[in-house]
PDB file of C-alpha atoms in Angstrom:
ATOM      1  CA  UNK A   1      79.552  72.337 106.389  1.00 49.00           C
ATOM      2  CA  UNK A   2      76.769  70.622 107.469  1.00 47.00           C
ATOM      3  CA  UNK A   3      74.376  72.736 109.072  1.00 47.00           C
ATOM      4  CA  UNK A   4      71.607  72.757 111.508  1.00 47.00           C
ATOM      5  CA  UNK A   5      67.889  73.719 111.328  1.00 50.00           C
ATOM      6  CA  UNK A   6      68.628  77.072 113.303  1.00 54.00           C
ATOM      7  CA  UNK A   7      71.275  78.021 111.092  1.00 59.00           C
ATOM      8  CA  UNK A   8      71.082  81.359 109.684  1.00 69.00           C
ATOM      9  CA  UNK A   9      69.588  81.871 105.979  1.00 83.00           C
ATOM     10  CA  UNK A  10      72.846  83.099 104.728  1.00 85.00           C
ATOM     11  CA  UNK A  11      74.843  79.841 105.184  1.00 85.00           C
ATOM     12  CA  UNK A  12      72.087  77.812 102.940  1.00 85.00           C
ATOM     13  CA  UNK A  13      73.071  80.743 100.094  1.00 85.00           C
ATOM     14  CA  UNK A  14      76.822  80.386 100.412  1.00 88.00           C
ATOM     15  CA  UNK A  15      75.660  76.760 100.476  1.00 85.00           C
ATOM     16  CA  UNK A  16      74.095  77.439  97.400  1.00 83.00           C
ATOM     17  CA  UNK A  17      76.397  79.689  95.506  1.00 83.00           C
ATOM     18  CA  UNK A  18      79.651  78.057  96.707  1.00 87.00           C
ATOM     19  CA  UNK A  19      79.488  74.873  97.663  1.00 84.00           C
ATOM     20  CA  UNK A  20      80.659  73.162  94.626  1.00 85.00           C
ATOM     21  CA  UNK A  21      83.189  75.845  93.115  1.00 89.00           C
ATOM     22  CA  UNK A  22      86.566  74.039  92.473  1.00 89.00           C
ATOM     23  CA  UNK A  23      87.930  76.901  95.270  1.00 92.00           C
ATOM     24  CA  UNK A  24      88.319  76.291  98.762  1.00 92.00           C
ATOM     25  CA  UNK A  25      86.095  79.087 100.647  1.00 93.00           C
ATOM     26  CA  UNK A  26      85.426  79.555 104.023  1.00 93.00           C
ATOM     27  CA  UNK A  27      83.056  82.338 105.349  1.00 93.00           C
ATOM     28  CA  UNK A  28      84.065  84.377 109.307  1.00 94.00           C
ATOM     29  CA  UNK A  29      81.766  86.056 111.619  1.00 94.00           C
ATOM     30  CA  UNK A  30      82.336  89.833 112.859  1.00 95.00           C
ATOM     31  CA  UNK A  31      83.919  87.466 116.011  1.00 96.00           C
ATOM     32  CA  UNK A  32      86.708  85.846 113.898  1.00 95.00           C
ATOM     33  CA  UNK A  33      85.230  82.606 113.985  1.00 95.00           C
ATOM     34  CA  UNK A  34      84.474  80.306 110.781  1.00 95.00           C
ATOM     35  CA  UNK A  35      81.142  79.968 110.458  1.00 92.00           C
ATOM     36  CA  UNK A  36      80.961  77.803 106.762  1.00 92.00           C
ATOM     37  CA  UNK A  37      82.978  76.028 104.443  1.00 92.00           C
ATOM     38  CA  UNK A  38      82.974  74.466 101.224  1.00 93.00           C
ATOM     39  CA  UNK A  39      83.477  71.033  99.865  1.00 92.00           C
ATOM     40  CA  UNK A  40      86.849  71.617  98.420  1.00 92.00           C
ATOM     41  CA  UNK A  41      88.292  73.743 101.310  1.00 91.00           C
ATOM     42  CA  UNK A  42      87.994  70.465 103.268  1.00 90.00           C
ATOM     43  CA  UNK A  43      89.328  68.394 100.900  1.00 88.00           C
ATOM     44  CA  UNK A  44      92.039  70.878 100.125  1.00 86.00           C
ATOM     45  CA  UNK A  45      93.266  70.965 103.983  1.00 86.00           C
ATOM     46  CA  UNK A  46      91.843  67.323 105.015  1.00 87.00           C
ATOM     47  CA  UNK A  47      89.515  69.103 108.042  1.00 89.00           C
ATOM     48  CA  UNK A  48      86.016  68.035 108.915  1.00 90.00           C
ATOM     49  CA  UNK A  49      83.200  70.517 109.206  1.00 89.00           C
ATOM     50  CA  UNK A  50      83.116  69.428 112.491  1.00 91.00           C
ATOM     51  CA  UNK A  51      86.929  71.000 113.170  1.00 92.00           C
ATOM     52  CA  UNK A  52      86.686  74.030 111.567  1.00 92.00           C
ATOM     53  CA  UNK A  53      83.115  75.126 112.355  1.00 91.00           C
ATOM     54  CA  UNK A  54      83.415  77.710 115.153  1.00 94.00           C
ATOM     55  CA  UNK A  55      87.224  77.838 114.877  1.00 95.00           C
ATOM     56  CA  UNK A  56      89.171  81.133 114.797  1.00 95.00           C
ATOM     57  CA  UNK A  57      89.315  81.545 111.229  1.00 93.00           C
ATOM     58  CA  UNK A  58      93.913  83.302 112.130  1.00 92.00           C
ATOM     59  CA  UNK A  59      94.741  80.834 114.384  1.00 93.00           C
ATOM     60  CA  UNK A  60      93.465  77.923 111.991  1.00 92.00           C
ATOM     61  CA  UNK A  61      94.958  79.660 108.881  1.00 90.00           C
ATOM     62  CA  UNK A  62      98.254  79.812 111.027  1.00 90.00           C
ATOM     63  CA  UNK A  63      97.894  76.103 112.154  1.00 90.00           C
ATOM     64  CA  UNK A  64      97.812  75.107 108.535  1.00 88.00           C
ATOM     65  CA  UNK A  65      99.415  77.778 106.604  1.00 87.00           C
ATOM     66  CA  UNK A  66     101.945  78.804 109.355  1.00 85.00           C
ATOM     67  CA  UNK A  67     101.008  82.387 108.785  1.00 80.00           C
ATOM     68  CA  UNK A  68      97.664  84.175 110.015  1.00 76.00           C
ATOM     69  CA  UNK A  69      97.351  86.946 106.899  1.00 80.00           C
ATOM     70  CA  UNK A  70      94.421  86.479 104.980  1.00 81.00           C
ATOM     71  CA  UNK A  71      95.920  87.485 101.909  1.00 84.00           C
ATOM     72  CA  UNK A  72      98.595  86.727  99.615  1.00 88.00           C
ATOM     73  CA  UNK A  73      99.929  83.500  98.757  1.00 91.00           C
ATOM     74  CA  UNK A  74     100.226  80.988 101.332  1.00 90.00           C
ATOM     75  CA  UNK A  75     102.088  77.032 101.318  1.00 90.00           C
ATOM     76  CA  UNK A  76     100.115  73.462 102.188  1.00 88.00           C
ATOM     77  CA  UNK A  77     103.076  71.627 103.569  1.00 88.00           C
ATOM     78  CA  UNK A  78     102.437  68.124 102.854  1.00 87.00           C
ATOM     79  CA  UNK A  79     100.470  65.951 105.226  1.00 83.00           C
ATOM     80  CA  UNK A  80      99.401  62.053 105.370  1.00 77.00           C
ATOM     81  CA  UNK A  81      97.704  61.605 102.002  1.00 80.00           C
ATOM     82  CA  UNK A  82      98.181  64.854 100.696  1.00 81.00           C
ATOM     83  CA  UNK A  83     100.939  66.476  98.687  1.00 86.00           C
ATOM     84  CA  UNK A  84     102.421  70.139  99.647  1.00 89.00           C
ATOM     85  CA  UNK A  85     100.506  72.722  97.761  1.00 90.00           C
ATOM     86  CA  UNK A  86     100.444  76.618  97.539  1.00 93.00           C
ATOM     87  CA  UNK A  87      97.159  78.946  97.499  1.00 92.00           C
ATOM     88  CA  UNK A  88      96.330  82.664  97.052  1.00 93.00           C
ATOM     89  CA  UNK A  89      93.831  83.710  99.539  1.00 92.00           C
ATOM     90  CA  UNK A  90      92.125  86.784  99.125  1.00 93.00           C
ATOM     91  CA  UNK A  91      89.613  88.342 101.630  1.00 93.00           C
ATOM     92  CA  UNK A  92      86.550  89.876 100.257  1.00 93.00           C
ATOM     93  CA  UNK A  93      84.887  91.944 103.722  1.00 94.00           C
ATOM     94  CA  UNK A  94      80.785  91.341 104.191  1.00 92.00           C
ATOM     95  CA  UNK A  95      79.401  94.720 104.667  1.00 93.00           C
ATOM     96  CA  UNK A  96      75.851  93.997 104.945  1.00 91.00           C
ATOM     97  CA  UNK A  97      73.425  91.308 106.248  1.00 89.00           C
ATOM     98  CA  UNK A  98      73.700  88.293 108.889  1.00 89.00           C
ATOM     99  CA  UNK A  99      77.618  88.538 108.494  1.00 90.00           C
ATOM    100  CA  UNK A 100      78.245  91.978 108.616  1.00 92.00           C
ATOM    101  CA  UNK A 101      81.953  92.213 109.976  1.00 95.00           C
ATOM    102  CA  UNK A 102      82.809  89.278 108.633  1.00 94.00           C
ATOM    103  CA  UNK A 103      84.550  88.103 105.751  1.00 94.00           C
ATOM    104  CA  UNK A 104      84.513  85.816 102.757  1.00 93.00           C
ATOM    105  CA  UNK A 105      88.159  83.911 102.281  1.00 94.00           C
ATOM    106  CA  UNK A 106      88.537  82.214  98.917  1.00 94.00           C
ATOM    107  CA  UNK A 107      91.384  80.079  98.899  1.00 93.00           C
ATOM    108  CA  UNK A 108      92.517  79.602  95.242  1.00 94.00           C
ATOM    109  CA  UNK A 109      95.335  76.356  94.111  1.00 93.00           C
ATOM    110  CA  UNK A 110      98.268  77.842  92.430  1.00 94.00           C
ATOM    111  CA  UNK A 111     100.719  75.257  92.730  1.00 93.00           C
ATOM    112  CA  UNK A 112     101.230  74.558  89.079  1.00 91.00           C
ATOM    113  CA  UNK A 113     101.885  78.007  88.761  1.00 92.00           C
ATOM    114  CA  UNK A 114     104.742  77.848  91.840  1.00 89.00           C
ATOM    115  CA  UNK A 115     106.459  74.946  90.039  1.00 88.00           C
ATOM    116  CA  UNK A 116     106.531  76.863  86.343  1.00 89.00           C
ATOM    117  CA  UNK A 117     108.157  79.861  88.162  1.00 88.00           C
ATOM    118  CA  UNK A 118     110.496  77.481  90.067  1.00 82.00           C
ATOM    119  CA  UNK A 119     111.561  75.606  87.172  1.00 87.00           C
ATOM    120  CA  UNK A 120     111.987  79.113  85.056  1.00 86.00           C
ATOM    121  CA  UNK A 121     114.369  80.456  87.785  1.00 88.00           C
ATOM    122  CA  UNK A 122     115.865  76.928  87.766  1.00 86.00           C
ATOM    123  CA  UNK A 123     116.590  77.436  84.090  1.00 86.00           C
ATOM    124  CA  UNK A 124     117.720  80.890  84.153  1.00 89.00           C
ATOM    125  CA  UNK A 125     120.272  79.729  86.525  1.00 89.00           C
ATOM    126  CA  UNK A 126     121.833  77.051  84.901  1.00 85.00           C
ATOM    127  CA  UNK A 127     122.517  79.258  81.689  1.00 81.00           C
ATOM    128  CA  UNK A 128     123.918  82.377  83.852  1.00 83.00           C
ATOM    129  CA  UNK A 129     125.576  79.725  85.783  1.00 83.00           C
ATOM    130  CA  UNK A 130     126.839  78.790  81.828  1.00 79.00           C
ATOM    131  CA  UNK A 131     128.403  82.136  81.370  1.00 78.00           C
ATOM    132  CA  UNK A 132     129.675  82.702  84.552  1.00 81.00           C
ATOM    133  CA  UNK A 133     131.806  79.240  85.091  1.00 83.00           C
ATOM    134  CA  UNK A 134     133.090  78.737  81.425  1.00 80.00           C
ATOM    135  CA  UNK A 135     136.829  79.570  80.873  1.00 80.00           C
ATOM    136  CA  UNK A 136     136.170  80.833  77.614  1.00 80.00           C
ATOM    137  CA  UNK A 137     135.440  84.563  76.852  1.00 77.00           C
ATOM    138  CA  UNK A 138     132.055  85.193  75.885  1.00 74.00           C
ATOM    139  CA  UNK A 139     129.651  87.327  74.890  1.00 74.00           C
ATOM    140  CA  UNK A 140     125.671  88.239  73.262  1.00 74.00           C
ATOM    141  CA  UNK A 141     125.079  90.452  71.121  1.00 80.00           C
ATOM    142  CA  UNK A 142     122.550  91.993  69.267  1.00 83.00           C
ATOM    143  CA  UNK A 143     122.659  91.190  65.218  1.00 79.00           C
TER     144      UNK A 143
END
């Protein structure tokens, strides 16, 4: 997020440390509100800076996500542009310094792994559906 001259000295080291990693991150105050984000969080959800900076970090994960927990896996839906993805988000609390109270979210793309598990349980049930629906007795077993 683009920052200002009185920003706090932390921001410029998230800046620093996280503001080219590949996963979307967003940092919230002890007051709930989100106070930095990265490059790819913006990309990943199509917000400005200028939206989510000083946004309630639940009620903007809700708007987006359609759920306020900031952990576990969470779905995109599609927008203008941009195709439906899924993310784990994990919290990581900030015990000491500027942002004490706060939180670090890292929101991580696991879509391609949501498709391989949908297309496993697609194939496990077409062959149980194979066994189930044919006239024919059958049977596996063991040789």
């Amino acid at each position: 997020m683009h920052r200002n001259d009185s920003a706090p000295p932390v921001l410029a080291v998230l800046d620093n440390l996280f503001g080219v990693s590949a996963h979307g991150m967003w940092a919230v105050g002890a007051d709930g509100r989100i106070c930095w984000g990265n490059v790819a969080l913006r990309q990943m959800t199509g917000r400005s800076a200028a939206s989510l900076a000083g946004a309630k970090a639940d009620a903007t994960r809700a708007e987006l996500f359609g759920a306020a927990t900031a952990s576990g896996e969470l779905h995109l839906p599609a927008a203008a542009g941009r195709p439906a993805c899924w993310f784990e988000v994990v919290a990581t609390p900030i015990a000491d310094g500027e942002l004490a109270g706060g939180r670090l979210e890292q929101f991580r793309d696991i879509t391609s792994r949501k498709r391989s598990e949908g297309g496993l349980q697609d194939s496990e049930r077409s062959y149980r559906q194979l066994f189930e629906n044919n006239p024919q007795p059958m049977w596996v077993c063991d040789i």
